[in-house]
Amino acid sequence: MTFPTGFLWGAATASYQVEGAVAEGGRGPSVWDTFAARPGAVLDGASGEVACDHYHRFPEDIGLLADLGLGAYRFSVAWPRVMPDGRTPSSAGLAFYDRLVDELLRRDVVPVLTLYHWDLPQALEDAGGWPARDTAYRFADYAAHVHDALGDRVEQWTTINEPFCAAFLGYGSGVHAPGVQDYDTALVAAHHLLLGHGLATRALTSAARPGQEFSLALNFAPALPDGTSPAHLEAARKFDGIHNRFFLDPVLGRGYPEDVVADVAHHGGRFAASVLDGDTDTIAAAIDWLGVNYYAPARVTPLEDLSVHGNCPLPGLRGVDVLPAVGPVTGFGWEQAPEVFTSLLGWISSRSGLPLVVAENGASFVDKVVSGRVHDAARVNYLLEHIRAVHEAIRLGADVRGYFAWSLLDNFEWAMGYSQRFGLVHVDFDTQVRTVKDSGRFLGRVAKANALTD
């Protein structure tokens, strides 16, 4: 199973999950610093204060990635490190990313830079956060500033990673920072995140250098109904609408789906009022490729009472329940469904007409270091099956140009603290010793061959 020439193989991380050094180099506090300090917010009271200490150990980590044969590193810039108050640039903060990018290029690794992976400066949250329209404009300023500093060396740019999570988990269910629980607020935050993407994309493209490409990364969860009745199909429509199409369609220039707008209208109306003339045109700013993050599908079923909000805390999901995963699951309890991945990539490709990059795909399992090795056969199998699924999507016509495993390192897994290990590299969080897992070696062999071989 050979992949197209130039196919990009890599691994991904996020700033707050790996960097640590939260009080070094002039970095200001983020919403995740504040949230993690709240009793009970994060499992075992964990935080990203140290995490993987990537801030100090990035040459070692990049060396591990390069030695495996992975040709690209998808990382995120910490907005509060670059602009501690969300507005004022910090030369010390930018200097860290200068060093990181230079080290990547020295090791012949392509830097794939994400501007926002959920660590909003706390100062901007205090001023209203993503529910405040001004935050979208501050994000565009920040994007332009980072591009001014790193655009001479970085060609691949992603504005925002998973606005779904930042909006609906941060301001809806409240299980992520900043921990707000209000559906209408979450919808407004979602709109401003997408608006920020559009404003930033315009700022980036206006200053673009030859060869630069700009993108957005969305997380998708295909809805699988547990029956074929109209009620079951309606449940799937609702879930697909708020989870997938609500974010994808505006980026594609289709505006917000009318059926989803109707689904969420009962939440109070602030979302509709927040969408001003010209916003959808801004959100539809042209991108060069779309990042696709996929972990698992969602199995859905209708409720008898269509006015009841089910067990999935998303706006607009009245009359819908999400069922337990079927078949083999990951350590997180997520369903392993690679065949759904093939279908998803085909659907996105046909709907968008854009080149696609798998920006995140991976699994957590319980890993142990034994005699200096981590034999994580379950993760190897997961990667194998999902890479096969990507190849099948390409064979069927999807224009997929890269695959990034989540994650390069075991890291701080948000509200789950350090209980979930997704890494290709095991991290002992007491000693910071790194141990490459069998899955890392496996993906490296695939990358070097640009193919799945016997």
Coordinates of C-alpha atoms in Angstrom, one line a residue:
M1 CA 0.0 0.0 0.0
T2 CA 2.1 2.9 -1.3
F3 CA 1.1 6.5 -0.6
P4 CA 1.4 9.4 -3.0
T5 CA 4.8 11.0 -3.6
G6 CA 5.4 13.8 -1.1
F7 CA 2.9 12.4 1.4
L8 CA 3.7 14.0 4.8
W9 CA 4.2 11.8 7.8
G10 CA 4.5 13.3 11.2
A11 CA 3.4 13.5 14.8
A12 CA 1.6 16.3 16.7
T13 CA 1.6 18.0 20.1
A14 CA 0.0 21.0 21.7
S15 CA 1.8 23.7 23.7
Y16 CA 0.0 23.5 27.1
Q17 CA 0.1 19.7 27.0
V18 CA 3.9 19.4 26.6
E19 CA 5.8 22.6 27.1
G20 CA 5.6 23.2 30.9
A21 CA 7.7 26.3 32.0
V22 CA 4.4 28.1 32.6
A23 CA 6.2 30.9 34.5
E24 CA 9.4 31.2 32.4
G25 CA 10.3 33.5 29.5
G26 CA 7.7 36.1 30.4
R27 CA 4.8 33.7 29.7
G28 CA 1.4 35.0 31.1
P29 CA -1.2 32.7 32.6
S30 CA -3.7 30.9 30.3
V31 CA -7.2 29.7 30.9
W32 CA -5.8 26.3 31.4
D33 CA -3.5 27.4 34.2
T34 CA -6.5 28.9 35.9
F35 CA -8.8 26.0 35.2
A36 CA -6.3 23.4 36.4
A37 CA -5.9 25.2 39.7
R38 CA -9.6 24.9 40.4
P39 CA -10.3 22.0 42.8
G40 CA -11.8 19.0 41.1
A41 CA -11.5 20.5 37.6
V42 CA -8.7 18.1 36.5
L43 CA -8.2 14.5 37.5
D44 CA -5.9 14.2 40.4
G45 CA -5.4 17.9 40.5
A46 CA -2.9 17.7 37.6
S47 CA -1.8 20.6 35.5
G48 CA 0.6 21.5 32.6
E49 CA 3.0 23.3 34.9
V50 CA 5.8 20.9 34.0
A51 CA 4.1 18.5 31.6
C52 CA 6.8 17.0 29.4
D53 CA 9.2 19.9 30.0
H54 CA 9.3 20.3 26.2
Y55 CA 10.3 23.9 26.7
H56 CA 13.7 22.8 27.8
R57 CA 13.9 19.3 26.1
F58 CA 12.6 20.1 22.6
P59 CA 16.0 19.3 20.9
E60 CA 15.8 15.8 22.4
D61 CA 12.2 15.4 21.4
I62 CA 12.8 16.6 17.9
G63 CA 15.7 14.3 17.6
L64 CA 13.6 11.4 18.6
L65 CA 11.0 12.3 15.9
A66 CA 13.7 12.8 13.3
D67 CA 15.5 9.6 14.1
L68 CA 12.3 7.7 13.7
G69 CA 12.0 8.9 10.2
L70 CA 9.0 11.2 10.6
G71 CA 9.4 14.2 8.3
A72 CA 7.0 16.7 10.0
Y73 CA 6.2 18.0 13.4
R74 CA 2.8 19.6 14.1
F75 CA 3.1 21.9 17.1
S76 CA 1.2 24.8 18.6
V77 CA 2.3 28.2 19.7
A78 CA 1.2 29.3 23.1
W79 CA -0.5 32.6 22.7
P80 CA 0.2 33.6 26.4
R81 CA 3.9 32.9 25.8
V82 CA 4.0 35.1 22.8
M83 CA 1.6 37.8 24.1
P84 CA 1.3 37.4 27.9
D85 CA -1.7 39.7 28.1
G86 CA -3.1 38.6 24.7
R87 CA -2.2 41.9 23.1
T88 CA 1.4 42.9 23.9
P89 CA 4.2 41.0 22.1
S90 CA 7.0 39.3 24.1
S91 CA 10.3 38.9 22.4
A92 CA 11.3 36.3 25.0
G93 CA 8.3 34.2 24.2
L94 CA 8.9 34.3 20.4
A95 CA 12.5 33.4 21.0
F96 CA 11.5 30.0 22.1
Y97 CA 9.7 29.3 18.9
D98 CA 12.6 30.7 16.9
R99 CA 14.8 28.1 18.5
L100 CA 12.2 25.3 18.0
V101 CA 11.7 26.1 14.3
D102 CA 15.4 26.4 13.7
E103 CA 16.0 23.0 15.4
L104 CA 13.3 21.4 13.2
L105 CA 14.8 22.7 10.0
R106 CA 18.3 21.6 11.2
R107 CA 16.9 18.1 11.5
D108 CA 15.1 18.3 8.1
V109 CA 11.7 18.2 9.8
V110 CA 8.9 20.2 8.3
P111 CA 7.4 22.6 10.9
V112 CA 3.5 22.6 10.8
L113 CA 2.5 25.4 13.1
T114 CA -0.9 25.7 14.8
L115 CA -1.6 29.1 16.2
Y116 CA -4.3 28.1 18.7
H117 CA -4.7 24.9 20.6
W118 CA -7.0 26.1 23.4
D119 CA -4.6 28.0 25.7
L120 CA -6.3 31.5 25.6
P121 CA -4.4 34.2 27.6
Q122 CA -6.3 34.6 30.9
A123 CA -6.3 38.3 30.4
L124 CA -8.4 37.9 27.4
E125 CA -10.8 35.6 29.2
D126 CA -11.1 38.2 31.9
A127 CA -12.1 40.6 29.2
G128 CA -14.9 38.2 27.9
G129 CA -13.0 35.4 26.3
W130 CA -14.3 33.8 23.1
P131 CA -17.9 34.9 23.8
A132 CA -16.6 38.4 23.3
R133 CA -16.3 39.4 19.6
D134 CA -13.1 41.4 20.3
T135 CA -11.2 38.2 21.0
A136 CA -11.5 37.2 17.3
Y137 CA -9.8 40.5 16.3
R138 CA -7.1 40.0 18.9
F139 CA -6.5 36.5 17.5
A140 CA -5.9 38.0 14.1
D141 CA -3.4 40.4 15.5
Y142 CA -1.6 37.6 17.2
A143 CA -1.6 35.5 14.1
A144 CA 0.0 38.3 12.1
H145 CA 2.6 38.9 14.7
V146 CA 3.7 35.2 14.8
H147 CA 3.8 35.2 11.0
D148 CA 6.0 38.3 11.0
A149 CA 8.4 36.4 13.2
L150 CA 8.4 32.9 11.8
G151 CA 7.0 33.3 8.3
D152 CA 10.4 33.3 6.8
R153 CA 10.9 29.7 7.8
V154 CA 7.5 28.1 8.3
E155 CA 5.4 27.2 5.3
Q156 CA 2.5 25.3 6.8
W157 CA 0.1 27.2 9.0
T158 CA -3.0 26.2 10.9
T159 CA -5.1 28.8 12.5
I160 CA -7.3 27.0 15.1
N161 CA -7.4 23.4 16.3
E162 CA -10.8 22.0 17.0
P163 CA -13.0 25.0 17.7
F164 CA -15.7 22.5 18.6
C165 CA -13.8 21.6 21.8
A166 CA -12.8 25.2 22.7
A167 CA -16.4 26.3 22.4
F168 CA -18.6 23.4 23.4
L169 CA -16.4 21.8 26.1
G170 CA -15.0 25.1 27.3
Y171 CA -18.2 27.2 27.4
G172 CA -21.0 24.5 27.1
S173 CA -20.4 21.5 29.2
G174 CA -17.6 23.2 31.2
V175 CA -15.4 20.1 31.3
H176 CA -12.5 22.1 29.6
A177 CA -11.2 25.6 30.4
P178 CA -12.6 28.1 31.2
G179 CA -15.3 25.8 32.7
V180 CA -18.4 27.8 31.7
Q181 CA -21.7 25.8 31.5
D182 CA -24.1 27.6 29.1
Y183 CA -25.2 26.4 25.7
D184 CA -26.0 29.8 24.3
T185 CA -22.6 31.2 25.4
A186 CA -20.9 28.2 23.8
L187 CA -22.6 28.9 20.5
V188 CA -21.5 32.5 20.5
A189 CA -18.0 31.3 21.4
A190 CA -18.1 28.9 18.5
H191 CA -19.0 31.7 16.1
H192 CA -16.2 34.0 17.3
L193 CA -13.7 31.2 17.0
L194 CA -14.7 30.7 13.4
L195 CA -14.7 34.4 12.9
G196 CA -11.2 34.5 14.4
H197 CA -10.1 31.8 12.0
G198 CA -11.4 33.9 9.0
L199 CA -9.8 37.1 10.2
A200 CA -6.5 35.4 10.9
T201 CA -6.6 33.6 7.5
R202 CA -7.1 37.0 5.8
A203 CA -4.2 38.5 7.8
L204 CA -1.9 35.6 7.0
T205 CA -2.7 35.4 3.3
S206 CA -2.2 39.1 2.9
A207 CA 1.3 38.7 4.1
A208 CA 2.0 35.3 2.6
R209 CA 5.3 34.3 1.1
P210 CA 5.6 32.0 -1.9
G211 CA 4.9 28.4 -1.0
Q212 CA 3.0 29.1 2.2
E213 CA -0.2 27.2 2.9
F214 CA -3.0 28.0 5.4
S215 CA -5.5 25.7 7.0
L216 CA -7.9 24.9 9.9
A217 CA -8.2 21.7 11.8
L218 CA -11.6 20.3 12.7
N219 CA -12.5 17.3 14.7
F220 CA -15.2 15.0 13.3
A221 CA -17.3 12.3 14.9
P222 CA -19.6 10.6 12.3
A223 CA -23.0 9.8 13.7
L224 CA -24.0 6.1 13.5
P225 CA -27.8 5.6 14.2
D226 CA -28.7 2.3 15.9
G227 CA -31.7 1.9 13.5
T228 CA -33.1 3.0 10.2
S229 CA -36.4 4.5 11.2
P230 CA -37.1 8.2 10.5
A231 CA -36.6 8.9 14.2
H232 CA -33.1 7.2 14.2
L233 CA -32.1 9.1 11.1
E234 CA -33.3 12.4 12.7
A235 CA -31.1 11.7 15.7
A236 CA -28.1 11.2 13.5
R237 CA -28.9 14.3 11.6
K238 CA -29.0 16.4 14.8
F239 CA -25.7 15.0 16.0
D240 CA -23.9 15.3 12.7
G241 CA -25.3 18.8 12.3
I242 CA -24.0 20.3 15.6
H243 CA -20.8 18.3 15.8
N244 CA -19.6 18.3 12.1
R245 CA -21.5 20.5 9.7
F246 CA -21.9 23.5 12.1
F247 CA -18.1 24.0 11.8
L248 CA -17.4 22.7 8.4
D249 CA -20.0 24.3 6.3
P250 CA -19.2 28.0 7.2
V251 CA -15.6 27.4 6.4
L252 CA -16.6 26.1 3.0
G253 CA -18.7 29.2 2.2
R254 CA -22.1 27.5 2.8
G255 CA -22.9 29.5 5.9
Y256 CA -24.4 27.9 9.1
P257 CA -26.6 25.0 8.2
E258 CA -30.3 26.1 8.4
D259 CA -31.4 22.9 10.1
V260 CA -28.7 23.3 12.9
V261 CA -29.6 26.9 13.4
A262 CA -33.2 25.8 13.9
D263 CA -32.0 23.0 16.3
V264 CA -30.3 25.5 18.6
A265 CA -32.7 28.4 18.3
H266 CA -34.4 27.5 21.7
H267 CA -31.1 28.2 23.6
G268 CA -31.8 32.0 23.8
G269 CA -30.9 33.6 20.5
R270 CA -27.6 35.2 21.4
F271 CA -25.9 33.1 18.7
A272 CA -28.1 34.4 16.0
A273 CA -27.6 37.9 17.2
S274 CA -23.8 37.5 17.2
V275 CA -23.6 36.6 13.5
L276 CA -23.3 40.0 11.8
D277 CA -23.4 41.0 8.2
G278 CA -20.2 39.9 6.4
D279 CA -19.2 37.4 9.1
T280 CA -19.9 34.3 7.0
D281 CA -17.9 35.7 4.1
T282 CA -15.0 36.3 6.5
I283 CA -15.2 32.8 7.9
A284 CA -15.1 31.4 4.3
A285 CA -11.6 32.9 3.7
A286 CA -9.9 30.6 1.3
I287 CA -7.7 27.9 2.8
D288 CA -5.2 25.6 1.1
W289 CA -6.1 22.4 2.9
L290 CA -8.3 21.2 5.7
G291 CA -7.0 19.4 8.8
V292 CA -9.1 16.4 9.7
N293 CA -8.9 15.1 13.3
Y294 CA -10.5 11.7 13.9
Y295 CA -10.7 9.4 16.8
A296 CA -14.1 7.6 16.9
P297 CA -17.6 7.7 15.7
A298 CA -20.7 8.4 17.9
R299 CA -23.6 5.9 18.1
V300 CA -26.8 7.7 18.5
T301 CA -30.4 6.8 19.3
P302 CA -33.6 8.9 19.6
L303 CA -35.4 9.6 22.9
E304 CA -39.2 9.3 23.1
D305 CA -39.4 12.8 24.6
L306 CA -37.9 15.1 21.9
S307 CA -37.8 18.0 24.4
V308 CA -35.3 16.3 26.7
H309 CA -31.6 16.9 26.4
G310 CA -29.9 13.5 26.4
N311 CA -26.6 12.3 27.8
C312 CA -24.4 14.2 25.3
P313 CA -23.9 17.8 26.4
L314 CA -24.0 19.6 23.0
P315 CA -26.2 22.5 22.0
G316 CA -29.3 21.6 20.1
L317 CA -29.3 17.8 20.9
R318 CA -32.8 17.5 22.3
G319 CA -34.3 14.1 22.0
V320 CA -30.9 12.3 21.3
D321 CA -28.8 9.9 23.4
V322 CA -25.3 8.7 22.6
L323 CA -24.9 5.0 23.1
P324 CA -21.9 3.1 24.5
A325 CA -19.1 2.3 22.1
V326 CA -19.3 -1.1 20.3
G327 CA -16.4 -3.5 19.7
P328 CA -12.8 -2.9 20.7
V329 CA -12.2 0.3 22.5
T330 CA -9.1 2.3 23.4
G331 CA -8.0 3.1 26.9
F332 CA -10.2 6.1 26.8
G333 CA -13.2 4.0 26.0
W334 CA -13.4 5.3 22.4
E335 CA -14.6 2.9 19.7
Q336 CA -12.1 1.7 17.2
A337 CA -13.8 2.1 13.8
P338 CA -11.2 2.5 11.0
E339 CA -13.8 1.7 8.3
V340 CA -15.7 4.8 9.4
F341 CA -12.6 6.8 8.9
T342 CA -12.5 5.9 5.2
S343 CA -16.1 6.9 4.8
L344 CA -15.5 10.2 6.7
L345 CA -12.5 11.2 4.5
G346 CA -14.5 10.5 1.4
W347 CA -17.5 12.5 2.6
I348 CA -15.3 15.5 3.6
S349 CA -13.4 15.3 0.3
S350 CA -16.5 15.3 -1.8
R351 CA -18.2 18.0 0.3
S352 CA -15.2 20.4 0.5
G353 CA -13.3 19.8 -2.7
L354 CA -10.2 20.6 -0.6
P355 CA -7.0 18.7 -0.1
L356 CA -7.0 17.0 3.3
V357 CA -4.4 16.3 6.0
V358 CA -5.1 13.9 8.9
A359 CA -3.9 16.4 11.5
E360 CA -4.7 14.1 14.5
N361 CA -5.3 10.3 14.8
G362 CA -4.3 8.1 17.6
A363 CA -5.2 6.2 20.7
S364 CA -4.5 5.9 24.4
F365 CA -3.7 2.6 26.0
V366 CA -2.0 1.5 29.3
D367 CA 1.7 1.4 28.6
K368 CA 4.6 0.0 30.7
V369 CA 8.3 0.2 30.2
V370 CA 9.8 -3.3 30.5
S371 CA 13.6 -3.7 30.2
G372 CA 13.8 -0.4 28.4
R373 CA 11.0 -1.1 25.8
V374 CA 7.3 -0.4 25.5
H375 CA 5.6 -3.1 23.5
D376 CA 2.3 -1.4 22.7
A377 CA 0.9 -3.9 20.3
A378 CA -2.7 -2.4 20.7
R379 CA -1.5 1.0 19.5
V380 CA 0.5 -0.5 16.6
N381 CA -2.6 -2.3 15.5
Y382 CA -4.7 0.9 15.8
L383 CA -2.3 2.9 13.7
L384 CA -2.0 0.1 11.2
E385 CA -5.8 -0.2 10.7
H386 CA -6.3 3.6 10.5
I387 CA -3.4 4.1 8.1
R388 CA -5.0 1.4 5.9
A389 CA -8.2 3.3 6.1
V390 CA -6.5 6.5 4.9
H391 CA -5.0 4.5 2.0
E392 CA -8.4 3.2 1.1
A393 CA -9.8 6.7 1.1
I394 CA -7.1 7.8 -1.2
R395 CA -7.7 4.8 -3.5
L396 CA -11.4 5.8 -3.7
G397 CA -10.5 9.4 -4.7
A398 CA -10.0 11.5 -1.6
D399 CA -7.1 13.9 -1.9
V400 CA -5.3 13.1 1.4
R401 CA -1.8 14.5 1.6
G402 CA -0.5 13.8 5.1
Y403 CA -0.9 11.8 8.4
F404 CA 0.0 13.1 11.8
A405 CA -0.2 10.7 14.8
W406 CA -1.5 12.0 18.1
S407 CA 0.8 12.3 19.9
L408 CA 4.5 12.4 19.7
L409 CA 4.8 12.3 23.5
D410 CA 2.6 11.1 26.4
N411 CA 1.4 14.3 27.8
F412 CA -1.1 16.3 29.9
E413 CA -4.5 15.1 28.6
W414 CA -6.6 18.1 29.6
A415 CA -9.3 17.3 32.2
M416 CA -8.0 13.7 32.4
G417 CA -4.6 14.9 33.7
Y418 CA -1.9 12.3 33.1
S419 CA -4.2 9.2 33.1
Q420 CA -4.2 8.7 29.3
R421 CA -1.1 8.0 27.3
F422 CA -1.4 8.7 23.5
G423 CA 2.3 9.0 22.8
L424 CA 4.6 7.3 20.3
V425 CA 7.2 8.1 23.0
H426 CA 6.6 7.1 26.6
V427 CA 7.3 9.8 29.1
D428 CA 8.1 9.1 32.8
F429 CA 6.6 12.2 34.3
D430 CA 8.7 11.9 37.5
T431 CA 12.1 11.7 35.7
Q432 CA 11.2 13.0 32.2
V433 CA 13.0 10.0 30.7
R434 CA 11.8 9.3 27.2
T435 CA 11.3 5.8 25.8
V436 CA 10.3 5.2 22.2
K437 CA 7.4 2.8 22.0
D438 CA 7.0 0.0 19.4
S439 CA 4.3 2.2 17.8
G440 CA 6.8 5.0 17.2
R441 CA 9.2 2.6 15.5
F442 CA 6.3 1.2 13.4
L443 CA 5.1 4.6 12.2
G444 CA 8.7 5.5 11.4
R445 CA 9.1 2.4 9.2
V446 CA 5.9 3.3 7.4
A447 CA 7.1 6.9 6.9
K448 CA 10.5 5.8 5.6
A449 CA 8.9 3.5 3.1
N450 CA 6.0 5.8 2.4
A451 CA 4.0 2.6 2.3
L452 CA 2.5 -0.2 4.4
T453 CA 4.6 -3.3 3.7
D454 CA 4.5 -6.8 5.0

